[in-house]
CSV table of C-alpha atoms and ligand atoms in Angstrom, one decimal:
chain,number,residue,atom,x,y,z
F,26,UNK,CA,28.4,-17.8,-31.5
F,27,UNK,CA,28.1,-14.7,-29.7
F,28,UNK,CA,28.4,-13.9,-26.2
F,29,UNK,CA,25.1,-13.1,-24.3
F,30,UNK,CA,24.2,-9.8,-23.4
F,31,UNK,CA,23.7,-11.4,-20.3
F,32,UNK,CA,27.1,-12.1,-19.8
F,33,UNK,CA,28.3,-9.2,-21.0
F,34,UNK,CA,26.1,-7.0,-18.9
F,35,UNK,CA,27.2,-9.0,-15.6
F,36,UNK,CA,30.7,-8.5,-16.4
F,37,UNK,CA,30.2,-4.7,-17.1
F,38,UNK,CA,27.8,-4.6,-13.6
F,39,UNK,CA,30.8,-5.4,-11.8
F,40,UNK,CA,33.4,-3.5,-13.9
F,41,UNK,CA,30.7,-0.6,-13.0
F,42,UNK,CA,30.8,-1.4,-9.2
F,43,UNK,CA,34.5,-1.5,-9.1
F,44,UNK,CA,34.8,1.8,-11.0
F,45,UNK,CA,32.7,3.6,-8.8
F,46,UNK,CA,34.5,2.1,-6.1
F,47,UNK,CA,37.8,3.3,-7.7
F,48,UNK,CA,36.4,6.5,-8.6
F,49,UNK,CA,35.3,7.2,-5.4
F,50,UNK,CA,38.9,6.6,-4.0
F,51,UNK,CA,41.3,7.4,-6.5
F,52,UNK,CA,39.8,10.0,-9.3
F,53,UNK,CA,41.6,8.1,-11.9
F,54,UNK,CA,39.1,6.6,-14.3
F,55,UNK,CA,37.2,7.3,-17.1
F,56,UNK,CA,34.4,4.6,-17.4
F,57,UNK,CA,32.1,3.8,-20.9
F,58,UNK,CA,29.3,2.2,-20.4
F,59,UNK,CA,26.3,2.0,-23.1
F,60,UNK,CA,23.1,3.0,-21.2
F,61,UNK,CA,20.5,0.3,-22.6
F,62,UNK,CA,22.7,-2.6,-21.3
F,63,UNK,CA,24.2,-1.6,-18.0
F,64,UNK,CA,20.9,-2.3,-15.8
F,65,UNK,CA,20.3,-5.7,-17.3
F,66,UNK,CA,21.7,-8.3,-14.2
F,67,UNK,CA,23.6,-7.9,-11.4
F,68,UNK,CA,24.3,-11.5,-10.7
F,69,UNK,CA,28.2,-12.6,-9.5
F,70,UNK,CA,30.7,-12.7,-12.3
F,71,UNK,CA,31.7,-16.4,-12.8
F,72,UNK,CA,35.0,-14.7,-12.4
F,73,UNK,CA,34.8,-14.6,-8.9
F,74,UNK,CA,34.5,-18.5,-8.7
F,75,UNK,CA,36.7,-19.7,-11.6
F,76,UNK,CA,40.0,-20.3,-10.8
F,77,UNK,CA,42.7,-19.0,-12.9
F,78,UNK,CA,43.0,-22.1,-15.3
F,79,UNK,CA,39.1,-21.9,-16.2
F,80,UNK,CA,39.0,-18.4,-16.2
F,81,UNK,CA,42.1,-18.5,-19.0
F,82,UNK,CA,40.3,-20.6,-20.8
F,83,UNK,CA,36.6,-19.1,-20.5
F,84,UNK,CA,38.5,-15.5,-21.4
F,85,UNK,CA,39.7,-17.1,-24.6
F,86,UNK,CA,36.3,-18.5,-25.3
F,87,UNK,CA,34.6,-15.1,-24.6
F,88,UNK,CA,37.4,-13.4,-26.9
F,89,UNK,CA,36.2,-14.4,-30.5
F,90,UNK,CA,33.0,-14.1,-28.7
F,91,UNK,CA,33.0,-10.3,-28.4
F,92,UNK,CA,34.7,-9.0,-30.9
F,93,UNK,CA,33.7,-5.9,-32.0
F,94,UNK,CA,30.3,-6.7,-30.4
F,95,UNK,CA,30.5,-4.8,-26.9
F,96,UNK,CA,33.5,-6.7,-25.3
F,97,UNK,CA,35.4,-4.9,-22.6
F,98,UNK,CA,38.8,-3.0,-22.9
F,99,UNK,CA,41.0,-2.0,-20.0
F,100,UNK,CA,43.2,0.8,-20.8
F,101,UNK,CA,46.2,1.8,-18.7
F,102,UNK,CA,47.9,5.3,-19.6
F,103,UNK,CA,51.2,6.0,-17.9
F,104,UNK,CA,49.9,9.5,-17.1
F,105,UNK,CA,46.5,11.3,-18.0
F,106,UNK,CA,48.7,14.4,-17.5
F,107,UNK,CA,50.4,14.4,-20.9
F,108,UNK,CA,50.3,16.3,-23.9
F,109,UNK,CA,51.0,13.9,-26.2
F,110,UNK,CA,49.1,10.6,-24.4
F,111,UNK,CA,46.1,12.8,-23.8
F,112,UNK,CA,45.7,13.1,-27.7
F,113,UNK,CA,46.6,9.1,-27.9
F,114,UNK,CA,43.9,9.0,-25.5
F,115,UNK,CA,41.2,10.8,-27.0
F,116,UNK,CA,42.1,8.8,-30.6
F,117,UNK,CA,41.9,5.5,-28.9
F,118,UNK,CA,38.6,6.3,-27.2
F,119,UNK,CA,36.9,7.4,-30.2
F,120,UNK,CA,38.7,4.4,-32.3
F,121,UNK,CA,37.1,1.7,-29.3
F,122,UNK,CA,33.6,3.1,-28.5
F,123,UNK,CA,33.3,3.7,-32.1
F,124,UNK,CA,33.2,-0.2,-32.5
F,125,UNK,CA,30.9,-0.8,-30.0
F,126,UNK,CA,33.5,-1.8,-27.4
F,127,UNK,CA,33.1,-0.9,-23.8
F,128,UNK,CA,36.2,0.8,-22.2
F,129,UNK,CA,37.5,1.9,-19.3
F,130,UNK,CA,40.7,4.0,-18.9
F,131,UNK,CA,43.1,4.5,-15.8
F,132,UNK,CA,45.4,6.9,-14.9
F,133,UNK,CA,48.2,5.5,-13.7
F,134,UNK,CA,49.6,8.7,-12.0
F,135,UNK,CA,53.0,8.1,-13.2
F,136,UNK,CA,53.3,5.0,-10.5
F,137,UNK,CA,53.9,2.2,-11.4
F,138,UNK,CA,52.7,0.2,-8.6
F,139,UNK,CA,49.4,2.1,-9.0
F,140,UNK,CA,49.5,0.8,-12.6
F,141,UNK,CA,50.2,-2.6,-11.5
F,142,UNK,CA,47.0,-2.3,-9.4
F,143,UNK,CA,44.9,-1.3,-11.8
F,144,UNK,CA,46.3,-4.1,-14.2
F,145,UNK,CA,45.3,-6.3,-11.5
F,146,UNK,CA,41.8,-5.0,-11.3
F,147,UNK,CA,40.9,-5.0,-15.0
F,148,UNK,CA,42.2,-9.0,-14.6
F,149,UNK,CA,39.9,-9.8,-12.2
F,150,UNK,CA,37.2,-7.9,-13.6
F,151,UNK,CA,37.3,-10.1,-16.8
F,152,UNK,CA,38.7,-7.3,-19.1
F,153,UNK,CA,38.5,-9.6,-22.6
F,154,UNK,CA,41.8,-7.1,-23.8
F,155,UNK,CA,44.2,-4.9,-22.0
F,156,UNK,CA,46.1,-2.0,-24.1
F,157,UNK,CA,48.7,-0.7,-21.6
F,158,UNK,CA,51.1,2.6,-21.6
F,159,UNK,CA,54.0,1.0,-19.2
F,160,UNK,CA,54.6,3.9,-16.2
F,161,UNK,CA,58.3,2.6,-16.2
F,162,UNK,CA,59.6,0.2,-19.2
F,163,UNK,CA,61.8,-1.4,-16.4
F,164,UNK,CA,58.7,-2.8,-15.3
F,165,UNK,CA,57.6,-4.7,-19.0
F,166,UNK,CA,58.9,-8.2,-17.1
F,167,UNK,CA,56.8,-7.6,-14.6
F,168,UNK,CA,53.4,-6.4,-16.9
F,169,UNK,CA,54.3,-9.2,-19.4
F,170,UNK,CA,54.3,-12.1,-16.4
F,171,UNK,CA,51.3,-10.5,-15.1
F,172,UNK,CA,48.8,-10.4,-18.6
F,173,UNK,CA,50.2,-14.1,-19.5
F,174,UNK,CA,49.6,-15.6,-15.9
F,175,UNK,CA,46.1,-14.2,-17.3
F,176,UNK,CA,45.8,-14.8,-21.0
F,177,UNK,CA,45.0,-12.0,-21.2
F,178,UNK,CA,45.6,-10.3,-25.0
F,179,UNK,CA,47.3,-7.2,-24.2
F,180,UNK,CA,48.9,-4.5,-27.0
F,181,UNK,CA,51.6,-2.3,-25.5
F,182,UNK,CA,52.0,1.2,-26.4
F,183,UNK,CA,54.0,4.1,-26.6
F,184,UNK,CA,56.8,3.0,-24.1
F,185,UNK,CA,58.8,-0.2,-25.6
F,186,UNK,CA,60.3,-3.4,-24.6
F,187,UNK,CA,62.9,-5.4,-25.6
F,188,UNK,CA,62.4,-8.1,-28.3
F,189,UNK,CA,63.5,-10.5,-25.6
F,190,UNK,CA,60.7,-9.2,-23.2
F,191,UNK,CA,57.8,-9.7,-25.1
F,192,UNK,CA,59.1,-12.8,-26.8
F,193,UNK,CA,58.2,-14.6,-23.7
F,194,UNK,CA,54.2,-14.4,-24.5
F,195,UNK,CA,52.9,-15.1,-27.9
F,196,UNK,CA,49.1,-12.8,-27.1
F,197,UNK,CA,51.0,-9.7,-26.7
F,198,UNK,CA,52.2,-7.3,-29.7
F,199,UNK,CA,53.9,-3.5,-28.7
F,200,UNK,CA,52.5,-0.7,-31.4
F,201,UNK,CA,54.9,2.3,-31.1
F,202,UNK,CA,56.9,4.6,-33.4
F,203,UNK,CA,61.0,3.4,-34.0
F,204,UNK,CA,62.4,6.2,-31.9
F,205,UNK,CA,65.6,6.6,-34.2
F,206,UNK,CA,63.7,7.8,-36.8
F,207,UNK,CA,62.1,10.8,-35.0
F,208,UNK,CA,65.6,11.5,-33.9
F,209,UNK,CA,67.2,11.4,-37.2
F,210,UNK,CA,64.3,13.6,-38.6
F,211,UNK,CA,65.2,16.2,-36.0
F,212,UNK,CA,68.7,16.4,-36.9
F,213,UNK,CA,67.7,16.6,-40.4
F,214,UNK,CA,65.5,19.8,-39.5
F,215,UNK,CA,68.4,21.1,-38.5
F,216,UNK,CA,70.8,20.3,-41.9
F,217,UNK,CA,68.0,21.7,-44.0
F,218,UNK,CA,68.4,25.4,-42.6
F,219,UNK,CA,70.1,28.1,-44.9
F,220,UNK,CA,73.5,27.4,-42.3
F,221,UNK,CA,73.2,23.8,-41.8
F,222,UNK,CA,72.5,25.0,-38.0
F,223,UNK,CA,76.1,26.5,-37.7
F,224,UNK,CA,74.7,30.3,-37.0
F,225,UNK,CA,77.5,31.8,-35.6
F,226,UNK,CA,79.6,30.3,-38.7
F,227,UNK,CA,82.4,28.6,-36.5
F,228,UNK,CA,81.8,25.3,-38.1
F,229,UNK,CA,80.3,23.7,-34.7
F,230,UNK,CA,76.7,23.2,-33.6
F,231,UNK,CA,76.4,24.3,-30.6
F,232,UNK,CA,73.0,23.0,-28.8
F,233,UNK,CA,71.6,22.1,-25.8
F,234,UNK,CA,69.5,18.6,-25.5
F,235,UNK,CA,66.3,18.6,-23.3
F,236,UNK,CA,65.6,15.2,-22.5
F,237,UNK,CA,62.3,13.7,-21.8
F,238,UNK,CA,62.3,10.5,-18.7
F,239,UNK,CA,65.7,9.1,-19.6
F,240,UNK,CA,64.4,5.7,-18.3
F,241,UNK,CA,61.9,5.5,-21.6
F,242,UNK,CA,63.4,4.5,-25.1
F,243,UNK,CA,61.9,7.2,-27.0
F,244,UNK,CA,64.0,9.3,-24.9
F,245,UNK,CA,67.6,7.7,-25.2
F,246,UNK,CA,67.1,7.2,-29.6
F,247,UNK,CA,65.7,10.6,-29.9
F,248,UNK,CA,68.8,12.4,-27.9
F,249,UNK,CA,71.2,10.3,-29.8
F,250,UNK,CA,69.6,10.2,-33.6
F,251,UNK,CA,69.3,13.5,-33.9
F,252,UNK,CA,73.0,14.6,-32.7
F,253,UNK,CA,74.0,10.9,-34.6
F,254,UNK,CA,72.3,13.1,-38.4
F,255,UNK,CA,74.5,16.4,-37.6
F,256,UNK,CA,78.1,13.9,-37.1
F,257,UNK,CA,76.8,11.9,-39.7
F,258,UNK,CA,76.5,14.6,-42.2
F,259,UNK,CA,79.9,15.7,-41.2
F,260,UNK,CA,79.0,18.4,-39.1
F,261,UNK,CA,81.0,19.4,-35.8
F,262,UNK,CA,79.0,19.5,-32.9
F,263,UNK,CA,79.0,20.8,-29.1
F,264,UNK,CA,76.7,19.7,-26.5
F,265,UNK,CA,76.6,22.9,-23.9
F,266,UNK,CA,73.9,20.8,-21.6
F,267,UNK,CA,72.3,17.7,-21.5
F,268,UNK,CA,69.2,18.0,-18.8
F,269,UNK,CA,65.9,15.8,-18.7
F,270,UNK,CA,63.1,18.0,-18.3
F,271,UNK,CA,60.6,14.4,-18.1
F,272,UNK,CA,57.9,15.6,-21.2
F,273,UNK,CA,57.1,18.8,-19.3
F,274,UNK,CA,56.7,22.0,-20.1
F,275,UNK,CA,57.3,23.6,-17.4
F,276,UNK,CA,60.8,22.1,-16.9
F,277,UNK,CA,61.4,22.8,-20.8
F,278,UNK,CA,61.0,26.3,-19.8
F,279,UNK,CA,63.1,26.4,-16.8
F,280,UNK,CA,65.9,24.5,-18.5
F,281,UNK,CA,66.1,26.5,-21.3
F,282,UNK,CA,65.6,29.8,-19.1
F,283,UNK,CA,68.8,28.7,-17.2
F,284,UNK,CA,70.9,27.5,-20.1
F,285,UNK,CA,70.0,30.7,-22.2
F,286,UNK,CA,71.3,32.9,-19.2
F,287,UNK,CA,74.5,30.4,-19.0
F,288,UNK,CA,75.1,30.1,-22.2
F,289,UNK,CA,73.5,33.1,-24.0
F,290,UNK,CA,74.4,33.1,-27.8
F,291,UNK,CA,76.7,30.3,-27.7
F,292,UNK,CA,73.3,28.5,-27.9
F,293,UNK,CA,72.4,27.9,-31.8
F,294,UNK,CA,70.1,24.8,-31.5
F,295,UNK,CA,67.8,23.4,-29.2
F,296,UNK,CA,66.6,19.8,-29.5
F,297,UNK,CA,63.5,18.7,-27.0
F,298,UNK,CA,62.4,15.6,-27.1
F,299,UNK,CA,58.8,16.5,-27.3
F,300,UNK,CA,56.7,19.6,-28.3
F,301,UNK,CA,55.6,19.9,-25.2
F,302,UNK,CA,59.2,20.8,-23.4
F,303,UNK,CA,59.5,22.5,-27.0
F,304,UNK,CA,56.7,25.0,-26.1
F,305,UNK,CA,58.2,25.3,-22.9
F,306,UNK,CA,61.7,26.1,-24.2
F,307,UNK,CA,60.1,29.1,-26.7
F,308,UNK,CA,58.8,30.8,-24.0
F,309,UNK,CA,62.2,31.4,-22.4
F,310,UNK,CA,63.8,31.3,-25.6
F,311,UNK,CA,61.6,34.7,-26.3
F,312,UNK,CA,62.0,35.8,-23.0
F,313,UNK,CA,65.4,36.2,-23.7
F,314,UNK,CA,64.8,38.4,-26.6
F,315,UNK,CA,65.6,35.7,-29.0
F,316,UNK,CA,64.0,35.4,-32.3
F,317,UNK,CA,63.4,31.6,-33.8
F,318,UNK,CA,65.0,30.6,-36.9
F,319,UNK,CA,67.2,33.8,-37.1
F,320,UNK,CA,69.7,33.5,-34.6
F,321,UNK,CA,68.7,30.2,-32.4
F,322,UNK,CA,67.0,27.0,-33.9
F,323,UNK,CA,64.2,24.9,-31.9
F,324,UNK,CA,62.9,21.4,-32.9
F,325,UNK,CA,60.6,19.1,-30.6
F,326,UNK,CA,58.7,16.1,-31.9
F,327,UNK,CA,55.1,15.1,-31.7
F,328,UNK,CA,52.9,17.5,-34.2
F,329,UNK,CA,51.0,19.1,-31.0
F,330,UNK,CA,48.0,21.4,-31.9
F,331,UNK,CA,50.6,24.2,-30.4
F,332,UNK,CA,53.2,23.0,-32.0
F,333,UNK,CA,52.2,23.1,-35.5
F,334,UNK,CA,50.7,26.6,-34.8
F,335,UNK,CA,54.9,27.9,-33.4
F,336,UNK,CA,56.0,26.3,-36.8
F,337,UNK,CA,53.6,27.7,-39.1
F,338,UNK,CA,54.2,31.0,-37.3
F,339,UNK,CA,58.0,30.4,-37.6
F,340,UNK,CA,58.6,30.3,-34.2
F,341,UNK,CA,59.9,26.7,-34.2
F,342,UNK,CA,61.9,25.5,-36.9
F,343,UNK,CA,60.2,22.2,-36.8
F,344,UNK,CA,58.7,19.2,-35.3
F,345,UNK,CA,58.2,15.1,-35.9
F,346,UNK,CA,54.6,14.4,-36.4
F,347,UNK,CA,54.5,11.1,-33.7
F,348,UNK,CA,51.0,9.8,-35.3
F,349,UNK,CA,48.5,9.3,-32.1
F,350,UNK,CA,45.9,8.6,-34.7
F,351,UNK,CA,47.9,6.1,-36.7
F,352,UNK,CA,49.4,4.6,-33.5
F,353,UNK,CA,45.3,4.4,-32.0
F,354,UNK,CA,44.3,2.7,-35.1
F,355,UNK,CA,47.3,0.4,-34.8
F,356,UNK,CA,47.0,-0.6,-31.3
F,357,UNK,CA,42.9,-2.0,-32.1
F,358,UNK,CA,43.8,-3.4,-34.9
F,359,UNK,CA,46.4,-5.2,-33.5
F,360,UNK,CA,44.0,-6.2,-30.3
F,361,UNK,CA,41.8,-7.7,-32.8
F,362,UNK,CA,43.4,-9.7,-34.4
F,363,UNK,CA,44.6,-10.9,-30.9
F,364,UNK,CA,41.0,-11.2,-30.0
F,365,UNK,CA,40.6,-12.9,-33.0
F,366,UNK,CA,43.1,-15.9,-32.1
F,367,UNK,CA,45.7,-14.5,-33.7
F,368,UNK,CA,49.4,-15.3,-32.1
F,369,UNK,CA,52.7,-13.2,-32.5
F,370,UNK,CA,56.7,-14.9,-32.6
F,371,UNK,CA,59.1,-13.5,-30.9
F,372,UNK,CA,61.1,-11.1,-32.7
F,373,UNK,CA,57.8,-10.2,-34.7
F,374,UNK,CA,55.9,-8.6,-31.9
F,375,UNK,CA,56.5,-4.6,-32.9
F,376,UNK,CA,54.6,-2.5,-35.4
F,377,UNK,CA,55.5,0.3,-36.1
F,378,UNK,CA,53.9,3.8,-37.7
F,379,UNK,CA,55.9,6.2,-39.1
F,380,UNK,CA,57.0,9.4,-38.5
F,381,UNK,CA,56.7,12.2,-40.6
F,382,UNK,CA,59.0,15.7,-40.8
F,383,UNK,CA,56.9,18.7,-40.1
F,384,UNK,CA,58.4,22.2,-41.4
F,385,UNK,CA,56.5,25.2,-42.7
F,386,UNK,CA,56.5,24.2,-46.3
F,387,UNK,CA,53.9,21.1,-45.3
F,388,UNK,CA,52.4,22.2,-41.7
F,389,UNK,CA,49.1,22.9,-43.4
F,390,UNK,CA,49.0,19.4,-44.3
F,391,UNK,CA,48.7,18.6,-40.6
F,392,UNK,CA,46.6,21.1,-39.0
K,20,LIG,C1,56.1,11.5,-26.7
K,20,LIG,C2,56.1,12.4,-25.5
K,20,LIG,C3,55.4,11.7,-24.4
K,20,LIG,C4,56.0,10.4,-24.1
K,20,LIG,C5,55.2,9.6,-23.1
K,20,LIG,C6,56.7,10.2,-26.4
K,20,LIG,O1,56.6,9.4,-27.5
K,20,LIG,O2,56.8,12.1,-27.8
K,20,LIG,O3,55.4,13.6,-25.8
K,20,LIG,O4,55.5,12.5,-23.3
K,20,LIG,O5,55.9,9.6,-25.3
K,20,LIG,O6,55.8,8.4,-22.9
């Protein structure tokens, strides 16, 4: 059975009214809507009425319902301002409308209460999925409580929690990337250059680390897996600075502007977290009259457009391709199977996409 188009256009009627309203006030949405339906009704959502236990269950009724027929998706991104989740972004849009779903994204500013807000609002607007990019992964408790109190089937992405968090609520499933490996692949980037990353041949690496929001997983594995490939492979290492510059460019810059003037040639290796710091770093790193790959190494992760462009012009040694695409096509296939009635165990609630080493032998395969 399939759920009215009445239904469906009351519920997006509303989810309409309150985007406007949110629009008007905050700036932070990005609403789909599909013309021909939107006009049909304007009658109270049942929502309003229901209480909690009726709506749970009326949700999970509507759920099989809509599949792939027009159902609505709330989306919650950590930040709209970010390289890397605006490509997520765009893939998961595409992906969503593509299959006839309606969706609406928010920006949660990088706050989490604002998030928590907005989580809220897609609840009571009778969102039949929620795919949510946590602001903070010290707040997963409070997300995971929230979409269960709900029944709400929600997919997690790009910022994981624990095993133990998500165990707690069988309609919720985290699609991400294993952060180790990213890290690993980095330090590997390093070991395949001609001097194993030892330029000044005193049988140490000396790098610098720019750290992305040390609060966030990807973070922590990435900073420790790629120094953890260099010991690991025998290699001495020396850490000159260790600085988060929180995903952003402009603070890769600076970072790497100050520890270049600090350190100056002592510097063989810089690791970034993400492309984006990366791009940030090679700006100062060629303000400093430094030359990529002949006496200083650089490696982010991600596979940015801009990115893969410094590598195949050799001015980055190399990046991690973190598969937005892959991860997108992961995160709605993993929401409909949830729509579908499909449960996850605890301890079996992570998928995860690969990554893949980027260098200038194989950077055409990603462009
Ligand atoms: C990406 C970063 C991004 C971060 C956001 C990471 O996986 O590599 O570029 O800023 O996710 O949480």
């Amino acid at each position: 059975m399939r759920l009215s188009k009445k239904v469906v256009a009351v519920a997006m009627a509303s989810m309409m009214m309150v985007s406007m309203t949110a629009c008007g006030n905050t700036g932070s949405e990005q609403t789909s809507a599909t013309p021909d339906t939107k006009t049909e009704t304007t009658e109270t959502p049942a929502a309003d009425t229901a209480d909690a236990e009726q709506k749970a269950e009326a949700d999970a009724a509507d759920v099989a319902e809509t599949t792939g027929e027009g159902g609505m998706i709330g989306v919650c991104i950590y930040k709209f301002d970010d390289a890397f989740m605006t490509t997520y972004r765009n893939a998961l849009q595409e992906i969503l409308e593509g299959k006839g779903y309606t969706v609406t994204f928010m920006d949660g500013k990088n706050d989490q209460a604002e998030q928590n807000n907005q989580i809220n609002n897609f609840i009571a607007q009778g969102v039949d999925a929620l795919i949510i990019n946590p602001v903070m992964t010290s707040a997963a408790d409070q997300i995971i409580a929230t979409v269960k109190d709900a029944g709400i089937p929600t997919v997690l992405i790009n910022r994981e929690p624990t095993a133990e968090q998500m165990g707690v609520y069988d309609k919720l499933v985290y699609v991400g990337c294993d952060a180790r490996q990213s890290g690993t692949m980095q330090g590997e980037l390093i070991l395949d250059t001609p001097n194993k990353g030892d330029i000044n041949g005193d049988g140490k690496i000396s790098y610098i680390m720019i750290q992305g929001d040390p609060e966030n997983i990807d973070a922590q594995y990435r900073t420790e897996f790629s120094v953890k490939a260099l010991t690991d492979a025998g290699m001495e290492v020396v850490e000159l600075d260790l600085q988060r510059g929180d995903w952003d460019r402009n603070k890769g810059q600076e970072i790497a502007q100050n520890d270049l003037a600090q350190f100056g040639d002592e510097i063989e290796v810089v690791f970034c977290n993400n492309d984006d710091m990366a791009i940030g770093a090679l700006q100062a790193i060629q303000a400093a009259g430094r030359t990529v790959n002949e006496d200083i190494y650089l490696v982010g992760v991600d596979a940015l457009d801009a990115a893969l462009n410094e590598v195949e012009a050799g001015n980055m040694t190399g990046t991690v391709l973190n598969d937005a695409q892959g991860q997108a096509e992961g995160a709605v296939q993993a929401m409909e199977d949830l729509l579908g009635g499909k449960t996850f165990a605890a301890g079996e609630q992570s998928i995860y996409v690969d990554y893949v080493k980027v260098t200038p032998e194989n950077v055409a395969d990603f462009k």
